[in-house]
Amino acid sequence: MPETIVAIYDLKGLKCPLPVLKTRKRMQSLATGSLIAVETTDPLAVIDIPHFCHEDGHAMERSETIAGGHRFLIRKMR
């Protein structure tokens, strides 16, 4: 699968549940196999985003700490 990130989605400053809701909506417009980077400052995102990926069938490629928050690399699987 391609390793090129097709979108960097900046959701910094948003609180639960908005990062998951906005990520879900954004993922709908992407082609299967696309890789998206989601950046958040919500501390609950480290629980919510992986749970969203599991529930919606997407692959969490990587989760990392960045200045002031987290970055999640998510591959759309369906």
Backbone as CSV, one residue per row, in Angstrom:
resi,resn,N_x,N_y,N_z,CA_x,CA_y,CA_z,C_x,C_y,C_z
1,MET,0.838,-1.183,0.000,0.000,0.000,0.000,0.880,1.242,0.000
2,PRO,0.403,2.324,-0.587,1.209,3.542,-0.633,1.474,4.092,0.761
3,GLU,2.668,4.633,0.941,3.040,5.206,2.232,2.863,6.720,2.249
4,THR,2.363,7.300,1.190,2.184,8.745,1.112,0.951,9.170,1.895
5,ILE,1.134,10.114,2.780,0.016,10.665,3.540,-0.777,11.577,2.605
6,VAL,-2.063,11.282,2.431,-2.892,12.065,1.516,-3.481,13.303,2.179
7,ALA,-3.517,13.314,3.506,-4.085,14.465,4.201,-3.507,14.539,5.611
8,ILE,-3.275,15.760,6.064,-2.946,16.006,7.462,-4.134,16.773,8.017
9,TYR,-4.804,16.154,8.966,-6.035,16.714,9.500,-5.741,17.304,10.877
10,ASP,-5.748,18.621,10.979,-5.425,19.334,12.213,-6.685,19.525,13.045
11,LEU,-6.793,18.752,14.103,-7.953,18.837,14.998,-7.531,19.337,16.382
12,LYS,-6.410,20.037,16.428,-5.917,20.563,17.704,-6.901,21.586,18.259
13,GLY,-7.109,21.513,19.559,-8.022,22.438,20.230,-9.435,21.898,20.386
14,LEU,-9.771,20.827,19.683,-11.113,20.242,19.794,-11.149,19.199,20.903
15,LYS,-12.244,19.141,21.606,-12.430,18.189,22.697,-13.362,17.068,22.276
16,CYS,-13.269,15.958,22.992,-14.106,14.781,22.787,-15.583,15.189,22.762
17,PRO,-16.348,14.718,21.825,-16.096,13.679,20.820,-15.728,14.223,19.444
18,LEU,-15.463,15.521,19.321,-15.255,16.125,18.001,-14.098,15.526,17.192
19,PRO,-12.932,15.210,17.785,-11.883,14.614,16.944,-12.327,13.322,16.237
20,VAL,-13.034,12.460,16.934,-13.505,11.220,16.313,-14.589,11.514,15.280
21,LEU,-15.536,12.354,15.610,-16.625,12.644,14.668,-16.091,13.271,13.380
22,LYS,-15.162,14.211,13.505,-14.609,14.868,12.327,-13.708,13.933,11.530
23,THR,-12.967,13.059,12.224,-12.125,12.088,11.526,-12.994,11.106,10.754
24,ARG,-14.050,10.623,11.364,-14.966,9.688,10.686,-15.529,10.321,9.410
25,LYS,-15.956,11.562,9.509,-16.523,12.240,8.341,-15.467,12.426,7.252
26,ARG,-14.264,12.813,7.632,-13.183,13.024,6.663,-12.792,11.714,5.983
27,MET,-12.790,10.614,6.726,-12.404,9.312,6.174,-13.369,8.864,5.079
28,GLN,-14.620,9.288,5.158,-15.614,8.889,4.159,-15.247,9.370,2.761
29,SER,-14.538,10.490,2.667,-14.200,11.048,1.358,-12.895,10.499,0.785
30,LEU,-12.190,9.672,1.545,-10.907,9.135,1.094,-11.080,7.788,0.401
31,ALA,-10.174,7.493,-0.504,-10.166,6.199,-1.183,-9.628,5.129,-0.237
32,THR,-10.098,3.907,-0.406,-9.588,2.778,0.377,-8.084,2.677,0.184
33,GLY,-7.367,2.480,1.278,-5.914,2.400,1.245,-5.217,3.715,1.514
34,SER,-5.972,4.813,1.539,-5.381,6.128,1.799,-4.873,6.215,3.227
35,LEU,-3.823,6.995,3.411,-3.223,7.200,4.718,-3.442,8.653,5.120
36,ILE,-3.986,8.864,6.315,-4.268,10.210,6.814,-3.570,10.385,8.164
37,ALA,-3.042,11.581,8.388,-2.453,11.934,9.681,-3.448,12.834,10.406
38,VAL,-3.809,12.446,11.613,-4.739,13.223,12.431,-3.962,13.754,13.631
39,GLU,-3.980,15.062,13.821,-3.279,15.677,14.940,-4.290,16.258,15.924
40,THR,-4.113,15.921,17.204,-5.054,16.358,18.235,-4.305,16.851,19.476
41,THR,-5.012,17.619,20.286,-4.505,18.011,21.603,-5.372,17.430,22.714
42,ASP,-6.470,16.808,22.366,-7.384,16.212,23.346,-6.715,14.988,23.976
43,PRO,-6.498,14.985,25.299,-5.835,13.851,25.936,-6.616,12.539,25.788
44,LEU,-7.930,12.612,25.624,-8.731,11.394,25.461,-8.607,10.785,24.065
45,ALA,-8.007,11.503,23.138,-7.858,10.988,21.776,-7.003,9.724,21.740
46,VAL,-6.080,9.559,22.689,-5.241,8.348,22.696,-6.073,7.099,22.964
47,ILE,-7.258,7.265,23.522,-8.203,6.163,23.721,-9.232,6.153,22.590
48,ASP,-9.773,7.325,22.287,-10.889,7.430,21.342,-10.517,7.115,19.892
49,ILE,-9.393,7.616,19.410,-9.023,7.408,18.003,-8.721,5.934,17.719
50,PRO,-7.917,5.239,18.544,-7.723,3.805,18.287,-9.036,3.017,18.358
51,HIS,-9.916,3.382,19.285,-11.215,2.706,19.391,-12.035,2.939,18.124
52,PHE,-12.040,4.167,17.630,-12.728,4.481,16.376,-12.181,3.617,15.235
53,CYS,-10.860,3.517,15.140,-10.250,2.710,14.072,-10.698,1.256,14.168
54,HIS,-10.684,0.713,15.360,-11.107,-0.676,15.563,-12.575,-0.867,15.186
55,GLU,-13.425,0.025,15.656,-14.862,-0.094,15.408,-15.223,0.085,13.931
56,ASP,-14.525,0.987,13.235,-14.849,1.272,11.835,-14.021,0.446,10.850
57,GLY,-13.089,-0.367,11.358,-12.324,-1.260,10.494,-11.139,-0.622,9.793
58,HIS,-10.605,0.465,10.335,-9.436,1.104,9.751,-8.189,0.644,10.499
59,ALA,-7.028,0.802,9.883,-5.768,0.373,10.499,-5.045,1.563,11.111
60,MET,-4.733,1.458,12.395,-3.908,2.462,13.062,-2.460,2.100,12.737
61,GLU,-1.848,2.862,11.841,-0.479,2.588,11.407,0.534,3.013,12.467
62,ARG,0.266,4.166,13.097,1.209,4.677,14.088,0.523,5.722,14.951
63,SER,0.942,5.773,16.201,0.488,6.792,17.144,1.739,7.361,17.783
64,GLU,1.852,8.685,17.782,3.055,9.291,18.344,2.725,10.595,19.059
65,THR,3.549,10.929,20.031,3.406,12.179,20.758,4.086,13.287,19.963
66,ILE,3.399,14.393,19.832,3.968,15.589,19.201,3.860,16.729,20.201
67,ALA,4.437,17.856,19.898,4.381,19.012,20.805,2.933,19.376,21.115
68,GLY,2.535,19.217,22.352,1.199,19.604,22.782,0.096,18.610,22.490
69,GLY,0.411,17.452,21.934,-0.664,16.508,21.626,-0.181,15.199,21.029
70,HIS,-0.962,14.692,20.092,-0.673,13.397,19.469,-0.932,13.449,17.973
71,ARG,-0.238,12.579,17.251,-0.476,12.388,15.818,-0.774,10.901,15.606
72,PHE,-1.830,10.647,14.855,-2.239,9.288,14.536,-2.189,9.109,13.020
73,LEU,-1.529,8.067,12.557,-1.537,7.729,11.132,-2.523,6.597,10.947
74,ILE,-3.551,6.868,10.156,-4.661,5.935,9.979,-4.790,5.588,8.506
75,ARG,-4.882,4.285,8.222,-5.112,3.820,6.862,-6.566,3.406,6.709
76,LYS,-7.231,3.973,5.699,-8.625,3.617,5.436,-8.655,2.222,4.819
77,MET,-9.398,1.342,5.440,-9.412,-0.051,5.000,-10.676,-0.429,4.248
78,ARG,-11.712,0.355,4.348,-12.951,0.049,3.626,-13.731,1.286,3.347
